[in-house]
Short mmCIF file of C-alpha atoms in Angstrom, two decimals:
data_model
loop_
_atom_site.label_atom_id
_atom_site.label_comp_id
_atom_site.label_asym_id
_atom_site.label_seq_id
_atom_site.Cartn_x
_atom_site.Cartn_y
_atom_site.Cartn_z
CA MET A 1 179.20 165.15 95.20
CA LYS A 2 177.96 167.95 92.95
CA VAL A 3 177.95 167.09 89.29
CA THR A 4 180.18 169.56 87.45
CA SER A 5 182.01 169.51 84.14
CA THR A 6 185.21 168.45 85.92
CA ASN A 7 183.96 165.54 87.99
CA PRO A 8 183.64 161.92 86.84
CA LEU A 9 179.83 161.94 86.89
CA SER A 10 179.40 164.78 84.42
CA LEU A 11 177.28 163.77 81.43
CA SER A 12 179.77 165.63 79.24
CA THR A 13 182.30 162.83 79.88
CA ALA A 14 182.28 159.21 78.76
CA THR A 15 182.68 158.04 82.37
CA GLY A 16 179.71 160.07 83.56
CA ARG A 17 177.44 159.23 80.64
CA TRP A 18 177.96 155.47 80.95
CA SER A 19 177.88 155.44 84.78
CA GLY A 20 174.08 155.46 84.87
CA LEU A 21 173.55 152.64 82.37
CA GLY A 22 170.77 150.37 83.48
CA PRO A 23 167.63 151.06 85.52
CA TYR A 24 167.65 148.63 88.42
CA TYR A 25 165.49 148.31 91.52
CA ALA A 26 167.20 149.44 94.77
CA MET A 27 170.39 150.52 93.03
CA PHE A 28 173.19 152.60 94.62
CA PRO A 29 172.92 156.31 93.75
CA ARG A 30 175.95 157.12 91.59
CA GLU A 31 177.04 160.12 93.68
CA PHE A 32 176.89 158.03 96.85
CA ALA A 33 179.08 155.29 95.38
CA PHE A 34 181.72 157.72 94.10
CA ASN A 35 181.78 159.55 97.46
CA VAL A 36 182.28 156.34 99.44
CA ILE A 37 185.08 155.19 97.14
CA GLU A 38 186.80 158.58 97.37
CA THR A 39 186.42 158.86 101.16
CA TYR A 40 187.21 155.31 102.29
CA SER A 41 189.86 154.16 99.81
CA LYS A 42 192.84 155.50 97.91
CA PRO A 43 194.12 154.94 94.35
CA GLY A 44 195.48 151.42 93.96
CA ASP A 45 193.26 149.96 96.71
CA ALA A 46 191.18 146.85 95.99
CA VAL A 47 187.41 147.16 96.45
CA LEU A 48 185.02 144.20 96.86
CA ASP A 49 181.23 144.09 96.35
CA PRO A 50 179.67 140.59 96.68
CA PHE A 51 176.14 141.93 95.99
CA ALA A 52 177.07 144.14 93.06
CA GLY A 53 173.66 144.82 91.45
CA ARG A 54 174.35 146.93 88.38
CA ALA A 55 177.96 147.33 89.63
CA THR A 56 177.87 151.03 90.49
CA SER A 57 180.41 150.44 93.27
CA ILE A 58 182.81 148.63 90.95
CA TYR A 59 182.38 151.22 88.21
CA ALA A 60 183.16 154.00 90.68
CA ALA A 61 186.21 152.14 91.97
CA ALA A 62 187.58 151.54 88.47
CA ALA A 63 186.90 155.13 87.39
CA MET A 64 188.82 156.43 90.41
CA GLN A 65 191.90 154.26 89.85
CA ARG A 66 191.04 151.54 92.34
CA LEU A 67 190.79 147.81 91.58
CA GLY A 68 187.16 146.74 91.80
CA CYS A 69 185.75 143.20 91.92
CA GLY A 70 182.00 142.58 92.05
CA ILE A 71 179.79 139.50 91.98
CA GLU A 72 176.13 139.56 90.88
CA ILE A 73 173.73 136.63 90.60
CA ASN A 74 171.08 138.41 88.49
CA PRO A 75 172.09 138.47 84.80
CA VAL A 76 170.33 141.80 84.22
CA GLY A 77 172.45 143.61 86.79
CA TRP A 78 175.56 141.74 85.69
CA LEU A 79 175.05 142.72 82.04
CA TYR A 80 174.73 146.42 82.88
CA GLY A 81 177.91 146.31 84.95
CA TYR A 82 179.91 144.27 82.46
CA VAL A 83 179.03 146.48 79.50
CA LYS A 84 179.58 149.88 81.06
CA LEU A 85 183.11 149.02 82.20
CA LYS A 86 184.16 148.77 78.54
CA PRO A 87 181.40 148.96 75.91
CA ALA A 88 181.91 147.77 72.34
CA LEU A 89 182.96 150.19 69.62
CA LYS A 90 180.05 152.28 68.40
CA ARG A 91 180.36 151.31 64.73
CA ASN A 92 180.10 147.62 65.58
CA VAL A 93 176.99 148.09 67.72
CA LEU A 94 175.41 150.26 65.03
CA ARG A 95 176.03 147.54 62.47
CA ARG A 96 174.44 144.96 64.78
CA ILE A 97 171.35 147.13 65.37
CA LYS A 98 170.76 147.28 61.63
CA ASN A 99 171.56 143.58 61.18
CA ILE A 100 168.91 142.55 63.73
CA GLY A 101 166.46 144.89 61.97
CA GLU A 102 167.02 143.16 58.64
CA ILE A 103 166.50 139.71 60.17
CA ALA A 104 163.33 140.95 61.90
CA LYS A 105 161.74 141.71 58.52
CA LEU A 106 161.88 137.98 57.70
CA ILE A 107 160.64 136.59 61.01
CA ASP A 108 157.97 133.88 61.01
CA SER A 109 154.79 135.52 62.35
CA LYS A 110 154.08 132.38 64.40
CA LYS A 111 156.85 133.42 66.82
CA ILE A 112 154.84 136.55 67.55
CA ASP A 113 151.40 134.96 67.57
CA ASP A 114 152.42 132.31 70.07
CA LEU A 115 153.36 134.86 72.75
CA PRO A 116 150.92 135.71 75.56
CA GLU A 117 148.53 138.66 75.04
CA PHE A 118 150.72 140.89 77.22
CA PHE A 119 153.34 141.24 74.50
CA SER A 120 150.98 142.44 71.76
CA VAL A 121 149.44 145.02 74.10
CA CYS A 122 152.84 146.13 75.40
CA TYR A 123 154.66 146.43 72.05
CA CYS A 124 153.72 147.40 68.51
CA PRO A 125 154.33 144.65 65.89
CA ASN A 126 157.59 146.17 64.57
CA VAL A 127 159.09 146.38 68.04
CA LEU A 128 157.92 142.91 69.00
CA ARG A 129 159.46 141.38 65.88
CA TYR A 130 162.75 143.14 66.63
CA LEU A 131 162.76 142.00 70.27
CA VAL A 132 162.03 138.38 69.41
CA VAL A 133 164.88 138.32 66.88
CA ALA A 134 167.30 140.09 69.24
CA ARG A 135 166.38 137.62 71.98
CA ASP A 136 167.24 134.70 69.69
CA GLU A 137 170.26 136.15 67.89
CA LEU A 138 172.26 138.19 70.40
CA ARG A 139 175.07 136.20 72.06
CA TRP A 140 175.36 138.55 75.01
CA ARG A 141 177.29 136.08 77.19
CA ASN A 142 180.17 135.80 74.74
CA SER A 143 180.24 138.88 72.49
CA ILE A 144 180.83 142.39 73.82
CA VAL A 145 179.10 143.83 70.74
CA ASP A 146 175.99 141.75 71.36
CA ALA A 147 176.21 142.41 75.12
CA THR A 148 176.34 146.17 74.52
CA LEU A 149 173.33 146.13 72.21
CA MET A 150 171.41 143.90 74.61
CA ALA A 151 172.17 146.24 77.52
CA ILE A 152 170.86 149.22 75.54
CA ILE A 153 167.71 147.26 74.65
CA LEU A 154 167.19 146.33 78.31
CA VAL A 155 167.48 149.97 79.39
CA HIS A 156 164.65 150.95 77.05
CA LEU A 157 162.66 147.71 77.11
CA HIS A 158 159.96 149.26 79.26
CA GLY A 159 159.25 152.67 80.74
CA ARG A 160 157.29 155.78 79.85
CA ARG A 161 155.41 155.78 76.57
CA GLU A 162 157.29 157.54 73.77
CA GLN A 163 160.51 157.32 75.80
CA SER A 164 160.83 153.55 75.68
CA LEU A 165 159.91 150.66 73.41
CA SER A 166 156.85 149.72 75.48
CA ASN A 167 153.39 150.86 76.44
CA GLN A 168 153.29 152.87 79.69
CA MET A 169 155.18 150.96 82.40
CA ARG A 170 157.53 151.47 85.29
CA GLN A 171 161.15 151.47 84.17
CA GLY A 172 162.99 149.97 87.13
CA LYS A 173 160.62 147.06 87.76
CA SER A 174 158.55 144.88 85.42
CA MET A 175 154.80 144.95 86.09
CA ALA A 176 152.69 141.77 86.24
CA PRO A 177 151.21 140.87 82.82
CA ASP A 178 147.53 140.53 83.78
CA TYR A 179 147.58 143.75 85.78
CA SER A 180 149.33 145.60 82.95
CA VAL A 181 146.89 144.42 80.27
CA ARG A 182 143.88 145.45 82.37
CA TRP A 183 145.46 148.82 83.15
CA TRP A 184 146.23 149.57 79.49
CA LYS A 185 142.82 148.44 78.25
CA ASN A 186 140.92 150.43 80.91
CA ARG A 187 142.76 153.53 79.74
CA GLN A 188 142.56 152.59 76.07
CA LEU A 189 146.34 152.78 75.78
CA LEU A 190 147.61 151.14 72.62
CA PRO A 191 151.32 150.33 72.32
CA PRO A 192 153.22 153.28 70.83
CA GLU A 193 154.22 152.98 67.18
CA VAL A 194 158.01 152.85 67.35
CA GLU A 195 160.49 152.04 64.61
CA PRO A 196 162.99 150.05 66.67
CA VAL A 197 166.10 150.52 64.51
CA GLU A 198 165.69 154.31 64.44
CA PHE A 199 164.83 154.38 68.14
CA LEU A 200 167.91 152.38 69.16
CA ILE A 201 170.24 154.36 66.90
CA GLN A 202 169.07 157.59 68.57
CA ARG A 203 169.77 156.12 72.01
CA LEU A 204 173.11 154.80 70.80
CA GLU A 205 174.11 158.26 69.57
CA TRP A 206 173.27 159.80 72.93
CA ARG A 207 175.13 157.18 74.92
CA TYR A 208 178.27 157.33 72.74
CA ARG A 209 178.36 161.10 72.30
CA HIS A 210 181.50 161.52 74.43
CA GLY A 211 183.10 158.17 73.67
CA ILE A 212 183.36 155.10 75.88
CA PRO A 213 185.07 154.37 79.20
CA ASN A 214 187.88 151.82 79.27
CA LEU A 215 187.75 150.55 82.84
CA ARG A 216 187.89 146.79 82.55
CA LYS A 217 191.58 146.68 83.44
CA ASN A 218 190.58 148.04 86.87
CA GLY A 219 187.09 146.60 87.23
CA THR A 220 185.71 143.05 87.11
CA ILE A 221 182.11 141.92 87.48
CA ILE A 222 181.47 138.18 87.87
CA ARG A 223 178.09 136.62 87.00
CA GLY A 224 176.98 134.07 89.58
CA ASP A 225 176.58 133.25 93.26
CA SER A 226 179.02 134.95 95.63
CA LEU A 227 179.33 131.81 97.71
CA SER A 228 180.61 129.92 94.67
CA PHE A 229 183.20 132.52 93.67
CA LEU A 230 184.57 133.86 96.96
CA SER A 231 186.45 130.63 97.64
CA GLY A 232 188.12 130.86 94.23
CA ILE A 233 189.13 134.45 94.94
CA LYS A 234 190.48 133.30 98.31
CA ASN A 235 192.81 130.85 96.54
CA LYS A 236 194.13 133.65 94.31
CA VAL A 237 194.71 135.93 97.29
CA SER A 238 196.44 133.12 99.18
CA ASN A 239 198.88 132.36 96.35
CA GLY A 240 199.58 136.01 95.61
CA GLU A 241 197.70 136.31 92.30
CA LYS A 242 195.39 138.91 93.85
CA LYS A 243 196.04 141.44 96.58
CA PRO A 244 193.77 141.37 99.67
CA PHE A 245 190.84 143.78 99.52
CA ASP A 246 191.10 147.14 101.26
CA LEU A 247 187.40 148.08 101.18
CA LEU A 248 184.27 145.95 101.39
CA PHE A 249 181.55 148.19 99.95
CA THR A 250 178.17 146.60 99.39
CA SER A 251 174.44 146.52 100.03
CA PRO A 252 173.01 143.03 100.55
CA PRO A 253 169.42 142.24 99.56
CA TYR A 254 166.89 143.39 102.16
CA TYR A 255 164.80 140.82 104.01
CA LYS A 256 161.31 140.25 102.57
CA LEU A 257 161.38 143.37 100.42
CA THR A 258 161.63 142.47 96.75
CA ASN A 259 162.34 139.52 94.49
CA TYR A 260 164.99 140.71 92.07
CA HIS A 261 164.31 137.90 89.61
CA TYR A 262 160.51 138.03 89.67
CA ASP A 263 160.52 141.84 89.47
CA GLN A 264 162.83 141.77 86.44
CA TRP A 265 160.89 139.05 84.63
CA LEU A 266 160.48 141.00 81.34
CA ARG A 267 164.18 141.82 81.05
CA LEU A 268 164.98 138.23 82.00
CA TRP A 269 162.61 137.09 79.22
CA MET A 270 164.67 139.23 76.86
CA LEU A 271 167.73 137.33 78.04
CA GLY A 272 166.10 134.00 77.21
CA GLY A 273 163.92 133.41 80.26
CA PRO A 274 160.22 132.40 80.45
CA ASN A 275 157.55 134.64 78.90
CA GLN A 276 155.79 135.28 82.20
CA PRO A 277 156.82 136.00 85.79
CA THR A 278 157.99 132.90 87.63
CA TRP A 279 158.65 132.48 91.32
CA ILE A 280 162.15 131.00 91.37
CA SER A 281 162.73 128.48 94.13
CA GLU A 282 166.50 128.38 93.71
CA LYS A 283 168.39 129.50 96.80
CA TRP A 284 169.36 133.20 96.81
CA LYS A 285 166.98 133.97 93.89
CA ASN A 286 163.82 134.66 95.82
CA ARG A 287 162.38 137.28 98.20
CA PHE A 288 164.02 135.95 101.38
CA GLU A 289 160.85 135.03 103.23
CA SER A 290 162.86 132.78 105.56
CA LYS A 291 164.74 134.53 108.35
CA SER A 292 167.12 131.61 108.78
CA ALA A 293 167.99 131.54 105.06
CA TYR A 294 168.58 135.28 105.11
CA CYS A 295 170.89 135.05 108.13
CA ASP A 296 172.71 132.13 106.52
CA LEU A 297 173.33 134.07 103.31
CA LEU A 298 174.67 137.18 105.04
CA TYR A 299 176.87 135.22 107.43
CA ARG A 300 178.42 133.00 104.78
CA VAL A 301 179.03 135.84 102.31
CA PHE A 302 180.51 138.23 104.84
CA ARG A 303 182.63 135.42 106.31
CA GLY A 304 183.91 134.66 102.81
CA CYS A 305 184.71 138.35 102.30
CA ALA A 306 186.59 138.58 105.59
CA GLU A 307 188.92 135.79 104.46
CA ILE A 308 190.15 137.84 101.49
CA MET A 309 190.40 141.25 103.15
CA ALA A 310 193.46 143.00 104.53
CA SER A 311 193.59 143.30 108.33
CA THR A 312 193.30 147.09 107.95
CA ALA A 313 190.38 146.91 105.51
CA ILE A 314 187.32 149.12 105.92
CA VAL A 315 183.80 147.70 105.80
CA TYR A 316 181.01 149.88 104.41
CA VAL A 317 177.56 148.27 104.26
CA ARG A 318 174.31 150.02 103.41
CA THR A 319 171.23 148.15 104.56
CA ASP A 320 167.57 148.44 105.45
CA ALA A 321 166.72 150.24 108.71
CA ARG A 322 163.78 147.92 109.47
CA GLU A 323 164.46 146.16 112.73
CA PHE A 324 165.11 142.57 111.61
CA THR A 325 167.34 143.44 108.67
CA LYS A 326 169.26 146.05 110.66
CA THR A 327 169.76 143.90 113.76
CA THR A 328 170.70 140.80 111.77
CA THR A 329 173.26 142.65 109.65
CA LEU A 330 174.81 144.39 112.66
CA GLU A 331 175.09 141.19 114.70
CA ILE A 332 176.69 139.28 111.84
CA LEU A 333 179.19 142.03 111.05
CA ARG A 334 180.12 142.40 114.73
CA ASP A 335 180.66 138.66 114.95
CA ILE A 336 182.83 138.48 111.82
CA PHE A 337 184.81 141.69 112.45
CA PRO A 338 185.02 141.81 116.28
CA LYS A 339 188.14 144.00 116.44
CA LYS A 340 186.84 146.80 114.23
CA SER A 341 185.21 149.95 115.55
CA LEU A 342 181.62 150.54 114.52
CA GLU A 343 179.89 153.66 113.22
CA ILE A 344 176.21 153.76 112.22
CA VAL A 345 174.85 156.55 110.04
CA SER A 346 171.08 156.87 109.63
CA LYS A 347 169.83 157.53 106.09
CA PRO A 348 166.08 158.25 106.27
CA PHE A 349 164.19 158.48 103.00
CA ILE A 350 163.75 162.11 101.96
CA LYS A 351 161.91 161.55 98.69
CA ASN A 352 159.05 159.15 98.03
CA THR A 353 160.24 155.57 97.64
CA GLN A 354 159.48 153.55 94.54
CA THR A 355 156.79 151.64 96.44
CA ALA A 356 155.15 154.89 97.60
CA LEU A 357 154.87 156.10 94.04
CA PHE A 358 152.66 153.10 93.31
CA GLY A 359 150.24 153.14 96.22
CA ASP A 360 152.13 151.99 99.32
CA LYS A 361 151.85 155.00 101.61
CA SER A 362 153.11 153.36 104.80
CA LYS A 363 156.04 155.11 106.46
CA LYS A 364 159.41 153.62 105.61
CA PRO A 365 162.25 153.69 108.16
CA GLY A 366 164.87 154.33 105.49
CA GLU A 367 168.34 152.84 105.43
CA ILE A 368 171.48 152.83 107.56
CA ASP A 369 175.16 152.83 106.67
CA ILE A 370 177.37 150.57 108.78
CA ILE A 371 181.03 151.58 108.75
CA MET A 372 183.71 149.45 110.42
CA ARG A 373 187.46 150.07 110.56
#
């Protein structure tokens, strides 16, 4: 899809400008999501994504007059998706930005001093005070105003110097603290002097320049484990509260590739998590080192999806082209949807991957799209 002034991804529209909210590792390209929704569904159809990430699929469905329902276990991805479907009014977010700034002037310095060295090398004192107060004060789970401000903070929490609140970092993935501190010190990189209230107001003005989308009547993003929520959705479909889904459009986590919680540790800290990366042992919140656990997850989730889909529903799954992930996903989908025809489209990487940009030069097999109907 080419971005023009008349299509939904144009930055001169509210829908287009908010569609890209939230840097997230291994996210759907926006154009890809809109194309799949347009090609494989029609207005009024129900679209399901049990591994929603930052909810690009659900946003695209809602923007194109479909009914989208996504589930995401990582609160960072969930927050991006929830906010961009219907952000708070600009004036209320602006007021909250300034309110947090006023509270930050009164913060007890001990809250700053007690943080690990990483934080004082990553952020200037004004920014760090603001972040600590926002972390404590913003009720992002319950208030759309606070959720919107928190989402904007998360977008700019780390990235390129002078374009974010942090010292030089990757934007999509949080770097390890010890490595980051050594890297900054070796290059004599001090945290940039940023006035956080002014910085956030500028970003707010850009994001709100063409208004806000109002898509929550068509799009829902649920925070939690798909296995816990699919059964509840099944009950609603069974008793007629929800219509069966016409399109399953998703990309499950890839085997042994990345840990979405560990790699987002700094944004998760901002949401109230620990102040250093932590390997989470909870099921479905790790890197999927176990082949049996990975197979179990995919089978149970796709089985749960099948139970709430129309008999004529289309399945569109993008996954990793490495042999184990590809073979496992194909076998499970064939087993769960035995009567559907199968089409496989190869999607080799054309540009450098995110891992290649940071030293991993090994050849990557790319991805594949599995289409069943």
